């Protein structure tokens, strides 16, 4: 199974800050990586797929990069509605696996 | 816009069974991949099962042999039959449309399964 490791597990940031979350796969997954946002009490929402493609309707302050085993999600100019948990997920092979999550909290 | 709505969760004793349903709009179930993803209380996301539009099915090792994913295209409904339930199966179960190769979108609101004596 492919293990997905996210870091940090939590980050405190202020509105307007730039936030970067990393995700590392235990083996090469090409660009088969997605990022999801989950707010408390809500279902997750797809933000980025194929490592760097922005899902329709997602603000352009979100971006994804990377390939192989190392990936990043960057939020430029953090907004109040961005405080949430973020998960990476690989779709290179079954079983599909998620990272442990990163909680973005208000500083 | 495609929407999915889960139902069927509840309280069940260890060793018991439960069937979850996911009603989808339009012809989502027949023409798309569909998945179940779960989230234990206070924990992260765990993929459970996927069914391809052609009917092939895949499972997480933790549920293989106990859970069965299926669909009724005439009713545009996805199911998850859960047998031999364990306390560690307690979670919010989400139904999700799935885009090739395995991107989950859209998600339902989830249905809560509690396995406890």
mmCIF file of C-alpha atoms in Angstrom:
data_model
loop_
_atom_site.group_PDB
_atom_site.id
_atom_site.type_symbol
_atom_site.label_atom_id
_atom_site.label_comp_id
_atom_site.label_asym_id
_atom_site.label_seq_id
_atom_site.Cartn_x
_atom_site.Cartn_y
_atom_site.Cartn_z
ATOM 1 C CA UNK A 1 0.000 0.000 0.000
ATOM 2 C CA UNK A 2 1.119 3.559 -0.695
ATOM 3 C CA UNK A 3 1.511 5.607 2.473
ATOM 4 C CA UNK A 4 0.803 9.337 2.268
ATOM 5 C CA UNK A 5 2.546 11.536 4.837
ATOM 6 C CA UNK A 6 1.444 15.120 5.309
ATOM 7 C CA UNK A 7 3.277 17.841 7.148
ATOM 8 C CA UNK A 8 2.761 19.766 9.239
ATOM 9 C CA UNK A 9 -0.152 18.158 11.072
ATOM 10 C CA UNK A 10 -1.299 21.623 12.057
ATOM 11 C CA UNK A 11 -0.305 25.188 11.279
ATOM 12 C CA UNK A 12 -1.321 28.482 12.840
ATOM 13 C CA UNK A 13 -1.547 31.370 10.421
ATOM 14 C CA UNK A 14 -3.077 34.796 10.040
ATOM 15 C CA UNK A 15 -5.378 36.178 7.374
ATOM 16 C CA UNK A 16 -3.223 37.234 4.448
ATOM 17 C CA UNK A 17 -0.440 34.731 5.166
ATOM 18 C CA UNK A 18 0.960 32.287 2.644
ATOM 19 C CA UNK A 19 0.565 28.668 3.773
ATOM 20 C CA UNK A 20 2.308 25.636 2.320
ATOM 21 C CA UNK A 21 1.369 22.036 3.109
ATOM 22 C CA UNK A 22 3.475 19.128 1.929
ATOM 23 C CA UNK A 23 2.518 15.566 1.101
ATOM 24 C CA UNK A 24 4.980 12.747 0.528
ATOM 25 C CA UNK A 25 4.129 9.396 -1.053
ATOM 26 C CA UNK A 26 5.946 6.222 -0.012
ATOM 27 C CA UNK A 27 6.454 5.373 -3.689
ATOM 28 C CA UNK A 28 6.257 7.149 -7.023
ATOM 29 C CA UNK A 29 2.697 8.117 -7.919
ATOM 30 C CA UNK A 30 3.408 10.290 -10.984
ATOM 31 C CA UNK A 31 0.880 13.163 -10.750
ATOM 32 C CA UNK A 32 -1.981 11.086 -9.379
ATOM 33 C CA UNK A 33 -2.594 13.281 -6.379
ATOM 34 C CA UNK A 34 -5.553 15.307 -5.153
ATOM 35 C CA UNK A 35 -6.117 17.787 -2.342
ATOM 36 C CA UNK A 36 -9.337 18.187 -0.355
ATOM 37 C CA UNK A 37 -10.575 20.808 2.074
ATOM 38 C CA UNK A 38 -12.849 19.864 4.957
ATOM 39 C CA UNK A 39 -14.529 22.374 7.234
ATOM 40 C CA UNK A 40 -15.909 21.292 10.640
ATOM 41 C CA UNK A 41 -19.143 19.337 10.322
ATOM 42 C CA UNK A 42 -18.997 19.383 6.522
ATOM 43 C CA UNK A 43 -18.091 16.898 3.803
ATOM 44 C CA UNK A 44 -14.697 17.219 2.134
ATOM 45 C CA UNK A 45 -14.428 19.269 -1.033
ATOM 46 C CA UNK A 46 -12.118 18.569 -3.961
ATOM 47 C CA UNK A 47 -9.678 21.452 -4.488
ATOM 48 C CA UNK A 48 -6.895 20.136 -6.740
ATOM 49 C CA UNK A 49 -6.592 17.019 -8.876
ATOM 50 C CA UNK A 50 -3.806 15.565 -11.013
ATOM 51 C CA UNK A 51 -1.429 17.347 -8.600
ATOM 52 C CA UNK A 52 -1.889 20.816 -10.077
ATOM 53 C CA UNK A 53 -5.303 21.168 -11.744
ATOM 54 C CA UNK A 54 -7.683 23.518 -9.963
ATOM 55 C CA UNK A 55 -11.200 22.144 -9.546
ATOM 56 C CA UNK A 56 -13.884 24.316 -11.099
ATOM 57 C CA UNK A 57 -15.049 27.033 -8.726
ATOM 58 C CA UNK A 58 -12.020 26.871 -6.439
ATOM 59 C CA UNK A 59 -10.323 30.253 -5.882
ATOM 60 C CA UNK A 60 -7.035 30.812 -7.661
ATOM 61 C CA UNK A 61 -5.226 31.456 -4.362
ATOM 62 C CA UNK A 62 -5.078 27.660 -4.077
ATOM 63 C CA UNK A 63 -2.409 25.901 -6.115
ATOM 64 C CA UNK A 64 -0.799 22.494 -6.198
ATOM 65 C CA UNK A 65 2.566 21.326 -7.460
ATOM 66 C CA UNK A 66 4.847 18.321 -7.505
ATOM 67 C CA UNK A 67 5.192 14.917 -9.089
ATOM 68 C CA UNK A 68 6.751 11.607 -8.223
ATOM 69 C CA UNK A 69 6.724 11.441 -4.448
ATOM 70 C CA UNK A 70 6.727 15.064 -3.256
ATOM 71 C CA UNK A 71 3.788 17.434 -3.516
ATOM 72 C CA UNK A 72 2.701 20.769 -2.110
ATOM 73 C CA UNK A 73 -0.524 22.675 -1.635
ATOM 74 C CA UNK A 74 -0.065 26.423 -1.391
ATOM 75 C CA UNK A 75 -2.626 28.947 -0.248
ATOM 76 C CA UNK A 76 -1.563 32.481 -1.047
ATOM 77 C CA UNK A 77 -3.161 35.239 1.029
ATOM 78 C CA UNK A 78 -5.121 33.073 3.470
ATOM 79 C CA UNK A 79 -8.773 34.080 3.828
ATOM 80 C CA UNK A 80 -11.067 33.551 6.856
ATOM 81 C CA UNK A 81 -12.990 30.825 4.999
ATOM 82 C CA UNK A 82 -9.768 28.857 4.405
ATOM 83 C CA UNK A 83 -9.381 27.793 8.023
ATOM 84 C CA UNK A 84 -10.074 24.089 7.705
ATOM 85 C CA UNK A 85 -8.453 20.670 7.464
ATOM 86 C CA UNK A 86 -6.679 19.681 4.262
ATOM 87 C CA UNK A 87 -6.028 16.156 3.021
ATOM 88 C CA UNK A 88 -3.957 14.783 0.171
ATOM 89 C CA UNK A 89 -4.965 11.538 -1.582
ATOM 90 C CA UNK A 90 -3.286 9.298 -4.139
ATOM 91 C CA UNK A 91 -5.037 7.505 -6.987
ATOM 92 C CA UNK A 92 -2.015 5.783 -8.509
ATOM 93 C CA UNK A 93 -3.044 2.367 -7.233
ATOM 94 C CA UNK A 94 -5.473 0.551 -4.963
ATOM 95 C CA UNK A 95 -6.026 0.887 -2.109
ATOM 96 C CA UNK A 96 -6.642 4.584 -2.553
ATOM 97 C CA UNK A 97 -5.048 6.313 0.430
ATOM 98 C CA UNK A 98 -5.226 9.680 2.150
ATOM 99 C CA UNK A 99 -2.689 11.619 4.116
ATOM 100 C CA UNK A 100 -3.323 12.154 7.804
ATOM 101 C CA UNK A 101 -4.504 15.724 7.311
ATOM 102 C CA UNK A 102 -3.296 19.235 8.103
ATOM 103 C CA UNK A 103 -5.347 21.571 10.225
ATOM 104 C CA UNK A 104 -4.984 25.251 9.340
ATOM 105 C CA UNK A 105 -5.859 27.270 12.431
ATOM 106 C CA UNK A 106 -6.189 30.953 13.187
ATOM 107 C CA UNK A 107 -3.149 32.483 14.858
ATOM 108 C CA UNK B 1 -25.237 19.696 -10.702
ATOM 109 C CA UNK B 2 -24.774 16.120 -9.545
ATOM 110 C CA UNK B 3 -25.846 15.457 -5.978
ATOM 111 C CA UNK B 4 -25.618 12.380 -3.781
ATOM 112 C CA UNK B 5 -27.584 11.691 -0.582
ATOM 113 C CA UNK B 6 -26.741 8.881 1.830
ATOM 114 C CA UNK B 7 -29.086 7.053 4.179
ATOM 115 C CA UNK B 8 -29.237 3.881 6.240
ATOM 116 C CA UNK B 9 -26.841 4.610 9.072
ATOM 117 C CA UNK B 10 -27.627 3.805 12.677
ATOM 118 C CA UNK B 11 -26.657 1.912 15.808
ATOM 119 C CA UNK B 12 -25.801 -1.763 15.397
ATOM 120 C CA UNK B 13 -24.234 -4.352 17.675
ATOM 121 C CA UNK B 14 -20.838 -5.881 16.928
ATOM 122 C CA UNK B 15 -21.251 -8.733 14.484
ATOM 123 C CA UNK B 16 -24.382 -7.190 13.033
ATOM 124 C CA UNK B 17 -25.196 -5.954 9.539
ATOM 125 C CA UNK B 18 -26.318 -2.715 7.959
ATOM 126 C CA UNK B 19 -26.976 -1.551 4.413
ATOM 127 C CA UNK B 20 -26.190 2.001 3.402
ATOM 128 C CA UNK B 21 -27.820 3.634 0.388
ATOM 129 C CA UNK B 22 -26.756 6.569 -1.739
ATOM 130 C CA UNK B 23 -29.294 8.193 -4.033
ATOM 131 C CA UNK B 24 -27.744 10.116 -6.898
ATOM 132 C CA UNK B 25 -29.168 12.641 -9.297
ATOM 133 C CA UNK B 26 -29.427 12.067 -13.047
ATOM 134 C CA UNK B 27 -27.641 8.956 -14.346
ATOM 135 C CA UNK B 28 -24.643 9.343 -12.055
ATOM 136 C CA UNK B 29 -24.565 5.780 -10.720
ATOM 137 C CA UNK B 30 -24.589 4.051 -14.103
ATOM 138 C CA UNK B 31 -22.237 6.348 -15.948
ATOM 139 C CA UNK B 32 -19.684 7.154 -13.287
ATOM 140 C CA UNK B 33 -17.396 5.508 -10.834
ATOM 141 C CA UNK B 34 -18.814 5.674 -7.302
ATOM 142 C CA UNK B 35 -17.110 5.289 -3.926
ATOM 143 C CA UNK B 36 -17.603 5.060 -0.209
ATOM 144 C CA UNK B 37 -15.227 6.927 2.096
ATOM 145 C CA UNK B 38 -15.467 6.913 5.885
ATOM 146 C CA UNK B 39 -14.283 9.084 8.728
ATOM 147 C CA UNK B 40 -14.095 7.833 12.298
ATOM 148 C CA UNK B 41 -14.985 10.433 14.950
ATOM 149 C CA UNK B 42 -12.189 12.993 15.199
ATOM 150 C CA UNK B 43 -10.047 11.111 12.685
ATOM 151 C CA UNK B 44 -8.975 11.443 9.064
ATOM 152 C CA UNK B 45 -10.464 10.107 5.845
ATOM 153 C CA UNK B 46 -10.326 6.442 4.858
ATOM 154 C CA UNK B 47 -11.342 5.104 1.436
ATOM 155 C CA UNK B 48 -13.606 2.055 1.789
ATOM 156 C CA UNK B 49 -14.735 0.876 -1.640
ATOM 157 C CA UNK B 50 -15.128 1.826 -5.315
ATOM 158 C CA UNK B 51 -17.240 0.508 -8.155
ATOM 159 C CA UNK B 52 -16.367 1.240 -11.778
ATOM 160 C CA UNK B 53 -19.060 2.093 -14.331
ATOM 161 C CA UNK B 54 -18.369 -1.321 -15.921
ATOM 162 C CA UNK B 55 -19.043 -2.985 -12.558
ATOM 163 C CA UNK B 56 -15.598 -3.906 -11.236
ATOM 164 C CA UNK B 57 -15.258 -3.431 -7.491
ATOM 165 C CA UNK B 58 -12.379 -2.651 -5.137
ATOM 166 C CA UNK B 59 -12.108 -2.646 -1.355
ATOM 167 C CA UNK B 60 -9.838 -1.499 1.436
ATOM 168 C CA UNK B 61 -8.158 -4.422 3.173
ATOM 169 C CA UNK B 62 -9.903 -3.464 6.422
ATOM 170 C CA UNK B 63 -13.351 -4.256 4.956
ATOM 171 C CA UNK B 64 -12.574 -6.874 2.303
ATOM 172 C CA UNK B 65 -14.757 -9.951 2.737
ATOM 173 C CA UNK B 66 -17.189 -8.104 5.032
ATOM 174 C CA UNK B 67 -18.474 -5.191 2.933
ATOM 175 C CA UNK B 68 -20.020 -5.327 -0.542
ATOM 176 C CA UNK B 69 -20.529 -2.360 -2.852
ATOM 177 C CA UNK B 70 -23.283 -2.592 -5.438
ATOM 178 C CA UNK B 71 -25.648 -0.418 -7.416
ATOM 179 C CA UNK B 72 -29.110 -0.401 -8.919
ATOM 180 C CA UNK B 73 -28.896 1.663 -12.092
ATOM 181 C CA UNK B 74 -32.686 1.644 -12.525
ATOM 182 C CA UNK B 75 -32.955 3.445 -9.206
ATOM 183 C CA UNK B 76 -29.738 5.437 -9.638
ATOM 184 C CA UNK B 77 -28.727 4.199 -6.207
ATOM 185 C CA UNK B 78 -25.446 2.954 -4.761
ATOM 186 C CA UNK B 79 -25.304 0.564 -1.811
ATOM 187 C CA UNK B 80 -22.836 -0.623 0.781
ATOM 188 C CA UNK B 81 -23.778 -3.876 2.486
ATOM 189 C CA UNK B 82 -21.819 -4.123 5.723
ATOM 190 C CA UNK B 83 -21.641 -7.471 7.525
ATOM 191 C CA UNK B 84 -19.713 -8.693 10.562
ATOM 192 C CA UNK B 85 -19.463 -5.148 11.814
ATOM 193 C CA UNK B 86 -16.767 -4.266 14.331
ATOM 194 C CA UNK B 87 -16.480 -1.381 16.773
ATOM 195 C CA UNK B 88 -13.695 0.039 14.595
ATOM 196 C CA UNK B 89 -16.193 0.426 11.724
ATOM 197 C CA UNK B 90 -17.857 3.243 13.664
ATOM 198 C CA UNK B 91 -17.637 6.266 11.393
ATOM 199 C CA UNK B 92 -19.419 8.772 9.217
ATOM 200 C CA UNK B 93 -19.778 7.101 5.821
ATOM 201 C CA UNK B 94 -19.673 9.329 2.770
ATOM 202 C CA UNK B 95 -20.859 8.428 -0.700
ATOM 203 C CA UNK B 96 -18.898 10.164 -3.450
ATOM 204 C CA UNK B 97 -19.023 10.403 -7.190
ATOM 205 C CA UNK B 98 -15.599 9.431 -8.448
ATOM 206 C CA UNK B 99 -13.734 10.731 -11.495
ATOM 207 C CA UNK B 100 -11.042 8.713 -13.198
ATOM 208 C CA UNK B 101 -8.585 7.727 -11.874
ATOM 209 C CA UNK B 102 -10.017 8.187 -8.385
ATOM 210 C CA UNK B 103 -10.945 11.741 -7.501
ATOM 211 C CA UNK B 104 -13.889 12.064 -5.115
ATOM 212 C CA UNK B 105 -16.434 14.627 -6.244
ATOM 213 C CA UNK B 106 -19.182 15.351 -5.336
ATOM 214 C CA UNK B 107 -19.616 14.146 -1.751
ATOM 215 C CA UNK B 108 -22.798 13.525 0.154
ATOM 216 C CA UNK B 109 -23.395 14.783 3.672
ATOM 217 C CA UNK B 110 -22.607 11.397 5.196
ATOM 218 C CA UNK B 111 -24.524 8.844 7.244
ATOM 219 C CA UNK B 112 -23.355 7.839 10.724
ATOM 220 C CA UNK B 113 -22.748 4.214 11.617
ATOM 221 C CA UNK B 114 -22.179 3.358 15.273
ATOM 222 C CA UNK B 115 -21.139 -0.173 16.164
ATOM 223 C CA UNK B 116 -21.559 -0.707 19.881
ATOM 224 C CA UNK B 117 -23.061 -3.117 22.358
#
